[in-house]
PDB file of C-alpha atoms and ligand atoms in Angstrom:
ATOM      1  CA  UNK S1010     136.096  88.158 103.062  1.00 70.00           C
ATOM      2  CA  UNK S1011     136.856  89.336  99.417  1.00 73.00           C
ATOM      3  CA  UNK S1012     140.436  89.163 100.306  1.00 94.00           C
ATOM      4  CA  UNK S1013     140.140  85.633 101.666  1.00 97.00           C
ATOM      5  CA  UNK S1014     138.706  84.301  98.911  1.00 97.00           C
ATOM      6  CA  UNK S1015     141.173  85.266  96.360  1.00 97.00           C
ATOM      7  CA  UNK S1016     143.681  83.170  98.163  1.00 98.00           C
ATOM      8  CA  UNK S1017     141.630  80.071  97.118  1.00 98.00           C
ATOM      9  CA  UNK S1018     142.293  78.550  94.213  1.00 98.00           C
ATOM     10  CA  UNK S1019     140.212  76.259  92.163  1.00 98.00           C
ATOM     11  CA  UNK S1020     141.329  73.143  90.512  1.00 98.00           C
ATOM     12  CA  UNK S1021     139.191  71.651  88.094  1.00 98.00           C
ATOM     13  CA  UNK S1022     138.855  67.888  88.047  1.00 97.00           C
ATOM     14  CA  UNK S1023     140.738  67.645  91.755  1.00 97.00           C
ATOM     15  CA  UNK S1024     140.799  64.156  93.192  1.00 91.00           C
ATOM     16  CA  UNK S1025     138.445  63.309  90.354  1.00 90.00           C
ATOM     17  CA  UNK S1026     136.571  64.526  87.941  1.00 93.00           C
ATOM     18  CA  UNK S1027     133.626  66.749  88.380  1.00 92.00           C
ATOM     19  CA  UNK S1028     134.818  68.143  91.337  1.00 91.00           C
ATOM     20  CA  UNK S1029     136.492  71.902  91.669  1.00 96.00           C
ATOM     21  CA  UNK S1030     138.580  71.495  94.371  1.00 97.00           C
ATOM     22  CA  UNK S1031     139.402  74.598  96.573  1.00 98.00           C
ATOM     23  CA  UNK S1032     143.324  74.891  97.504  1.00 98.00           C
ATOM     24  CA  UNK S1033     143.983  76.363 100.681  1.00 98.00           C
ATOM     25  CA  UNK S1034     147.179  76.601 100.299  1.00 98.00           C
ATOM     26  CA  UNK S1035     148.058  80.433  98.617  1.00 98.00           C
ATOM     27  CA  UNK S1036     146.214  81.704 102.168  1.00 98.00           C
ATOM     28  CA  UNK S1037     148.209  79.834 104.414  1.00 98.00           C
ATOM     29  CA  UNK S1038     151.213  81.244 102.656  1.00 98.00           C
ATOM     30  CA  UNK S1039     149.844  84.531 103.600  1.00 98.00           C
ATOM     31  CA  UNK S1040     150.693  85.137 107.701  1.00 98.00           C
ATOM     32  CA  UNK S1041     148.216  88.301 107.822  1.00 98.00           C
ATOM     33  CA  UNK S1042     145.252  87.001 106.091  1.00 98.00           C
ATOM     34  CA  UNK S1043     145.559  83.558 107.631  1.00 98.00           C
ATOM     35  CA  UNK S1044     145.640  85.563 111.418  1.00 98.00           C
ATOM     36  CA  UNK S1045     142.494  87.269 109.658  1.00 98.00           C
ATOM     37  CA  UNK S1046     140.977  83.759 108.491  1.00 98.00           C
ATOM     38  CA  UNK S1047     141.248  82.422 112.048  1.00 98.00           C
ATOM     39  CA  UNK S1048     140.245  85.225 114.180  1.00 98.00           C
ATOM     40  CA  UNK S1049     137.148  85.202 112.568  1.00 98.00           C
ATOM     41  CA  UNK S1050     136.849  81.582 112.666  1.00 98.00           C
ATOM     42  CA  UNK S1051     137.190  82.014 116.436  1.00 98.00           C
ATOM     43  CA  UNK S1052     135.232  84.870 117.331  1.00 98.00           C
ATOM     44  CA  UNK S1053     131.430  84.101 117.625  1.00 98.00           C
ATOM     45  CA  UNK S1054     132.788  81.639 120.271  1.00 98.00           C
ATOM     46  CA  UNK S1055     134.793  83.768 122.364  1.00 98.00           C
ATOM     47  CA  UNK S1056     132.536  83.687 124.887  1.00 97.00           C
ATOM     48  CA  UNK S1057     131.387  79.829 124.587  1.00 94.00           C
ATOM     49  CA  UNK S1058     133.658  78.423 127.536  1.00 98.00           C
ATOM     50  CA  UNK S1059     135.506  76.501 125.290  1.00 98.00           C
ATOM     51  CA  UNK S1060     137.955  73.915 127.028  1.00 98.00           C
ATOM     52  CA  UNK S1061     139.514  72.576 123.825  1.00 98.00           C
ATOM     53  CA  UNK S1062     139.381  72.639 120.066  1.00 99.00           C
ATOM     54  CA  UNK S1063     138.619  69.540 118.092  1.00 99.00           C
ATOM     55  CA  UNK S1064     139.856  69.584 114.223  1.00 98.00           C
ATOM     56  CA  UNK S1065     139.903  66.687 111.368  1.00 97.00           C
ATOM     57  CA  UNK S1066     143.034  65.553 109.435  1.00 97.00           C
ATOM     58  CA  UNK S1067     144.474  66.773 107.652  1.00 97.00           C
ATOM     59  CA  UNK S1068     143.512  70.134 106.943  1.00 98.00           C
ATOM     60  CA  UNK S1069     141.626  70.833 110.050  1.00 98.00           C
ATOM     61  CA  UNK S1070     144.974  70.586 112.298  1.00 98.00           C
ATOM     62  CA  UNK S1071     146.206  73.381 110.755  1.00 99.00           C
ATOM     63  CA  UNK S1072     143.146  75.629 111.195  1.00 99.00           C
ATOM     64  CA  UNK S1073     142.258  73.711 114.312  1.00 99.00           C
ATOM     65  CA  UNK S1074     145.472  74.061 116.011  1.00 99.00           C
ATOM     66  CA  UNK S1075     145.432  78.021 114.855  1.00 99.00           C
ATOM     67  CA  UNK S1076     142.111  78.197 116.918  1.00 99.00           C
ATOM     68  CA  UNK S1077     143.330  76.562 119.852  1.00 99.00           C
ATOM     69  CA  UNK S1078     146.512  78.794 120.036  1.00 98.00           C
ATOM     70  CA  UNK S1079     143.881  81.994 119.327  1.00 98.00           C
ATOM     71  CA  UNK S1080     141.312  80.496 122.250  1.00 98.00           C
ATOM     72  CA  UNK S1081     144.375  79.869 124.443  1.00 98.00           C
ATOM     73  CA  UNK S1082     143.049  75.856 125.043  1.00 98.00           C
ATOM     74  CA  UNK S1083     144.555  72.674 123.561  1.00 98.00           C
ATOM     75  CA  UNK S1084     143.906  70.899 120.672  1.00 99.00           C
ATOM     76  CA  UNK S1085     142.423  66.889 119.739  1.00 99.00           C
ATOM     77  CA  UNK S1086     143.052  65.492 116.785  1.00 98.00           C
ATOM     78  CA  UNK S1087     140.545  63.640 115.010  1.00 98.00           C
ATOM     79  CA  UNK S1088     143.039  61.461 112.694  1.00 98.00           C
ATOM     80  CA  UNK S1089     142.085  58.514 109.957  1.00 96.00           C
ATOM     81  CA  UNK S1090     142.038  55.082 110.906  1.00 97.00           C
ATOM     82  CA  UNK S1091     145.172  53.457 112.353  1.00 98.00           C
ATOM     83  CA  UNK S1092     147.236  56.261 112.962  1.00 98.00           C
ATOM     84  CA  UNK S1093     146.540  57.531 117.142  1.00 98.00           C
ATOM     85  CA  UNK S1094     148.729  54.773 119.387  1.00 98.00           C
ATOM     86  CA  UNK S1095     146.269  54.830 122.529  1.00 98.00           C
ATOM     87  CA  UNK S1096     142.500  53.264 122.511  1.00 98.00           C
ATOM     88  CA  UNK S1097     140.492  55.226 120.333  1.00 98.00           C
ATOM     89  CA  UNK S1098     136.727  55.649 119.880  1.00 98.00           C
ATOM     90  CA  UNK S1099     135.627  55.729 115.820  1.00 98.00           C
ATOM     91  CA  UNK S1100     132.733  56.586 113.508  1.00 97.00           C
ATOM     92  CA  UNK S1101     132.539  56.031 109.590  1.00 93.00           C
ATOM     93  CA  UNK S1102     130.587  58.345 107.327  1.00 89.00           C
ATOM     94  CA  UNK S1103     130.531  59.679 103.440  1.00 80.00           C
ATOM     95  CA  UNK S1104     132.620  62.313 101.583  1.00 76.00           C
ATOM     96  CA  UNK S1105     132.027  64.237  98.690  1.00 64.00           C
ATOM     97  CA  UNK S1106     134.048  61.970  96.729  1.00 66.00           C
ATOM     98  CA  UNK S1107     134.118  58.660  98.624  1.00 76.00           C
ATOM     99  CA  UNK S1108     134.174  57.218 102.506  1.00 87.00           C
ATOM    100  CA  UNK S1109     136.329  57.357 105.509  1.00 92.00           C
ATOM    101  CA  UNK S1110     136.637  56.986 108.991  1.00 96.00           C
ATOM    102  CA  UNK S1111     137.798  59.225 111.648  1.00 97.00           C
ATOM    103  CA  UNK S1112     139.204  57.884 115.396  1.00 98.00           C
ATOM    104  CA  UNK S1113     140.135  60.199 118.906  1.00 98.00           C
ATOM    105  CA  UNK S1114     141.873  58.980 121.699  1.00 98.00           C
ATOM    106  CA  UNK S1115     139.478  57.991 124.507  1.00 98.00           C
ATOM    107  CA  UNK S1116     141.039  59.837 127.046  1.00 98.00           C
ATOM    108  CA  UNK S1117     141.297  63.053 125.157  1.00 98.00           C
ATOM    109  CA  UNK S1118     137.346  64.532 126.047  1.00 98.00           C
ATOM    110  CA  UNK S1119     135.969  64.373 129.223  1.00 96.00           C
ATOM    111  CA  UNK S1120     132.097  64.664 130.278  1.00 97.00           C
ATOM    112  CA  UNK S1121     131.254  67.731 129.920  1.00 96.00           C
ATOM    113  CA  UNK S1122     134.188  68.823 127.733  1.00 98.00           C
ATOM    114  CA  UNK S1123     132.977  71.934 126.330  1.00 98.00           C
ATOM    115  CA  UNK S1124     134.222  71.405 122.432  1.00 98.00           C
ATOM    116  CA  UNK S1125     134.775  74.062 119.318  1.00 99.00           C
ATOM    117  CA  UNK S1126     135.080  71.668 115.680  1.00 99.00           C
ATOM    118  CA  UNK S1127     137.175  73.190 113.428  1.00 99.00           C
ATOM    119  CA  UNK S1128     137.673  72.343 109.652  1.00 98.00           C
ATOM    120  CA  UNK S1129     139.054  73.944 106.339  1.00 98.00           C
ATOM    121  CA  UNK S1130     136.142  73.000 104.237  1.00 98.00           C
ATOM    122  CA  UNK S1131     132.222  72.210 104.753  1.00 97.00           C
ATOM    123  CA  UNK S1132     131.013  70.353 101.846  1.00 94.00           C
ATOM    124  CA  UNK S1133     128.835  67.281 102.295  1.00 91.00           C
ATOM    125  CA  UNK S1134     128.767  67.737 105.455  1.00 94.00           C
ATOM    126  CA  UNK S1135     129.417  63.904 106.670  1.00 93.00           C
ATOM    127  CA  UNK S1136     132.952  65.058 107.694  1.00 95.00           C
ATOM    128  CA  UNK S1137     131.850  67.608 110.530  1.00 97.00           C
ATOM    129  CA  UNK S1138     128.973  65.649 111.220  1.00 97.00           C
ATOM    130  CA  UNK S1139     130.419  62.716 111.840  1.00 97.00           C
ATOM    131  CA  UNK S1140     132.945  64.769 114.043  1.00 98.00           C
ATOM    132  CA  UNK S1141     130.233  65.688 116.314  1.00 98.00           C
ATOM    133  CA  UNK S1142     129.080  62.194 116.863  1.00 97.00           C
ATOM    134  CA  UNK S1143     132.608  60.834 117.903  1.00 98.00           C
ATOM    135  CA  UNK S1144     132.806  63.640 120.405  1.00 98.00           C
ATOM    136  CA  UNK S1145     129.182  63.363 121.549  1.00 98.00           C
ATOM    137  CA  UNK S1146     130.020  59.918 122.052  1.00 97.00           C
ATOM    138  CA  UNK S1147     132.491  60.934 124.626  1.00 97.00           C
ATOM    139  CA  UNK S1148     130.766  62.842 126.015  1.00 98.00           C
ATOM    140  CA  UNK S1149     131.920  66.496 124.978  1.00 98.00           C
ATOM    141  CA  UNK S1150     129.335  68.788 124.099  1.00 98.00           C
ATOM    142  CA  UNK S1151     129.591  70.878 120.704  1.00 98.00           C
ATOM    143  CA  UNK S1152     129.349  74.382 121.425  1.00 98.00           C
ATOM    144  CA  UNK S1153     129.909  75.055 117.598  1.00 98.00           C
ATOM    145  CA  UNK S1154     131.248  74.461 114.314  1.00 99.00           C
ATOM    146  CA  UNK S1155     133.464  76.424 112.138  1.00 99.00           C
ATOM    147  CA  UNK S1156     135.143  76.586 108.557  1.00 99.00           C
ATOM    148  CA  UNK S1157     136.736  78.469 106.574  1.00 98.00           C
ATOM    149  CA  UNK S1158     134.391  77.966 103.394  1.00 98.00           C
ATOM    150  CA  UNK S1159     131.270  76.357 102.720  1.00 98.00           C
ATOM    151  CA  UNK S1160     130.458  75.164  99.108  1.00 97.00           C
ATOM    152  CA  UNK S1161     126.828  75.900  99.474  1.00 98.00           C
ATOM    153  CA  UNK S1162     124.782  73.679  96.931  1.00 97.00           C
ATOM    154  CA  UNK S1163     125.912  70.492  98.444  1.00 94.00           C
ATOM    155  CA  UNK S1164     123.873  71.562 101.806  1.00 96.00           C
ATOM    156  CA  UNK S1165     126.532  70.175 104.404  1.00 97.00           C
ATOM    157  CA  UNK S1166     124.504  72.960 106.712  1.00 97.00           C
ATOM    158  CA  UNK S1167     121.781  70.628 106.591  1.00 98.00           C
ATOM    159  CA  UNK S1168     123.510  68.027 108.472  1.00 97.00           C
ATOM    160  CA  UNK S1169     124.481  70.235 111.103  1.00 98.00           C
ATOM    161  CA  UNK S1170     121.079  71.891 112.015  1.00 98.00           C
ATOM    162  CA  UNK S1171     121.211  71.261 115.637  1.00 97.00           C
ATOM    163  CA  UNK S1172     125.015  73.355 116.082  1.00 98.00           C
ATOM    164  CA  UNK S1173     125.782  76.471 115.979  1.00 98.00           C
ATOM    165  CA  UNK S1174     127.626  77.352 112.771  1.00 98.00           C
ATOM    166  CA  UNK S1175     130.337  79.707 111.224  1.00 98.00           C
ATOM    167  CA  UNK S1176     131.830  80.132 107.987  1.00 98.00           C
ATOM    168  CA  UNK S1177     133.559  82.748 106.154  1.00 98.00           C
ATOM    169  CA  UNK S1178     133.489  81.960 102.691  1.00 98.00           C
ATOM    170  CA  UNK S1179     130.555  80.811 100.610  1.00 98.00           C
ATOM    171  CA  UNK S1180     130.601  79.119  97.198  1.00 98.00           C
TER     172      UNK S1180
HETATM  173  O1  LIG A 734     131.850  68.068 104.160  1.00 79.38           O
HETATM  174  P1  LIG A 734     132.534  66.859 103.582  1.00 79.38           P
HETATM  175  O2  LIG A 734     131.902  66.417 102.289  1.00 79.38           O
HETATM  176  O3  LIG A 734     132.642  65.756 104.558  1.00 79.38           O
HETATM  177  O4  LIG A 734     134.005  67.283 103.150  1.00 79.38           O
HETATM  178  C1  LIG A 734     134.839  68.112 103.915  1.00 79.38           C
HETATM  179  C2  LIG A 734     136.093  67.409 104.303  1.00 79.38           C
HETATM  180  O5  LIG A 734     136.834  67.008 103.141  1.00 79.38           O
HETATM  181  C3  LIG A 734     138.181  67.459 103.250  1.00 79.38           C
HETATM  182  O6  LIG A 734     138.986  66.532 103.887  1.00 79.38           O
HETATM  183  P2  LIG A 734     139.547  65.219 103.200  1.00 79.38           P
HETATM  184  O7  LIG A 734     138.762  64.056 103.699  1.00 79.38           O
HETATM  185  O8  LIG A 734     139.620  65.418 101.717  1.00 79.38           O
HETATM  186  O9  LIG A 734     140.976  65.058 103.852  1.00 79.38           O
HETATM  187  P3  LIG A 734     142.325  65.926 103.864  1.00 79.38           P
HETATM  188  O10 LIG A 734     142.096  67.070 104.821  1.00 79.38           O
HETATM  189  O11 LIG A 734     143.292  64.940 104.380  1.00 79.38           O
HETATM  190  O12 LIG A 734     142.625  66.401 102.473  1.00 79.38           O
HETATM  191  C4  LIG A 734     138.064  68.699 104.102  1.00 79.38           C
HETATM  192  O13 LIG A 734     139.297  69.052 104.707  1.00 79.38           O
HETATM  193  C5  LIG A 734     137.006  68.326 105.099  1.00 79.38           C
HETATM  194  O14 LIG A 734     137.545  67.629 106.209  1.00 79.38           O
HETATM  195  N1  LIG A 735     135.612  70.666  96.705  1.00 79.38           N
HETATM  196  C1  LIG A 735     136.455  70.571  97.734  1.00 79.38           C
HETATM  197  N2  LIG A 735     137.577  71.316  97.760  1.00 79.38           N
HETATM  198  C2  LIG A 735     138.434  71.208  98.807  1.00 79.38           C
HETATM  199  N3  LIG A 735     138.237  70.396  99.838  1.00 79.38           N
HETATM  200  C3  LIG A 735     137.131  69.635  99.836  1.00 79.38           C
HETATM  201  N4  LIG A 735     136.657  68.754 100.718  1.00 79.38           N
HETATM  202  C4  LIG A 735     135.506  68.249 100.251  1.00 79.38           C
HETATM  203  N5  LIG A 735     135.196  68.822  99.082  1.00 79.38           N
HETATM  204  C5  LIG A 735     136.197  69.681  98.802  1.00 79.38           C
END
């Protein structure tokens, strides 16, 4: 995971200041470590009976549709406010550096919907968290939660205590 994480770069003062943002972007560049990143974002849930893959915009498409490809399922988008067509269910929460709101499509999870989340970055934790709760409300059932990195000492873990979760890189 060495190798992963020196395709991450860190930009000081990134939206604002105080915070180090972590660019994904120099691993997505990279087709063999990015295959790498999201195999093993995938694997502890081979076995889950996952029936789709759930990711948040923007950054969680990529990684989330990745995953879906890799499981062989499809993929729901989680998208901000005002941007899916059809009805949509919605929940608001907290970010690291301010608030936001994510919507799904009613029809896209079913009862029973057997659902893998799927984001870039676990910080907070409100993002993923609130995820869960929008596809709980549903009615899909979280079999687990996976990132590519974790920044550690703002305890997003804490918020997901009751999922099973994966990450790969730890700050
Ligand atoms: O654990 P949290 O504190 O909730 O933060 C993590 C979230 O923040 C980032 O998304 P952002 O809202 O910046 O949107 P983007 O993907 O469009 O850049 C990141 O991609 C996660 O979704
Ligand atoms: N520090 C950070 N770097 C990149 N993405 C983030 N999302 C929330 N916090 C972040």
């Amino acid at each position: 995971m060495n190798t992963l994480k020196s395709k991450i770069r860190d930009i000081e003062n990134f939206p604002q200041a105080g915070v180090t943002f972590r660019d994904i972007t120099p691993l997505l560049a990279d087709h063999a470590l990015l295959q790498q990143a999201v195999q093993a974002m995938v694997d502890p849930f081979r076995d889950g009976n996952i029936t789709a893959v759930a990711g948040m915009e923007a950054r969680g498409f990529i990684f989330g549709s990745l995953a879906a490809w890799e499981l062989g399922v499809g993929f729901i988008p989680l998208r901000k406010p005002g941007k899916l067509p059809h009805q949509v269910g919605k929940v608001d929460y907290q970010l690291e550096y301010g608030s936001a709101t994510l919507e799904v499509h009613l029809d896209a999870i079913n009862a029973g919907d057997k659902i893998l989340l799927i984001d870039d970055v676990l910080a907070t934790g409100g993002t993923a968290r609130a995820s869960c709760q929008l596809v709980e409300q549903l009615g899909g059932e979280i079999v687990g939660c996976s990132f590519l990195l974790e920044i550690m000492p703002l305890n997003g873990r804490k918020q997901l205590e009751s999922y099973s979760l994966n990450s790969l890189i730890h700050y």
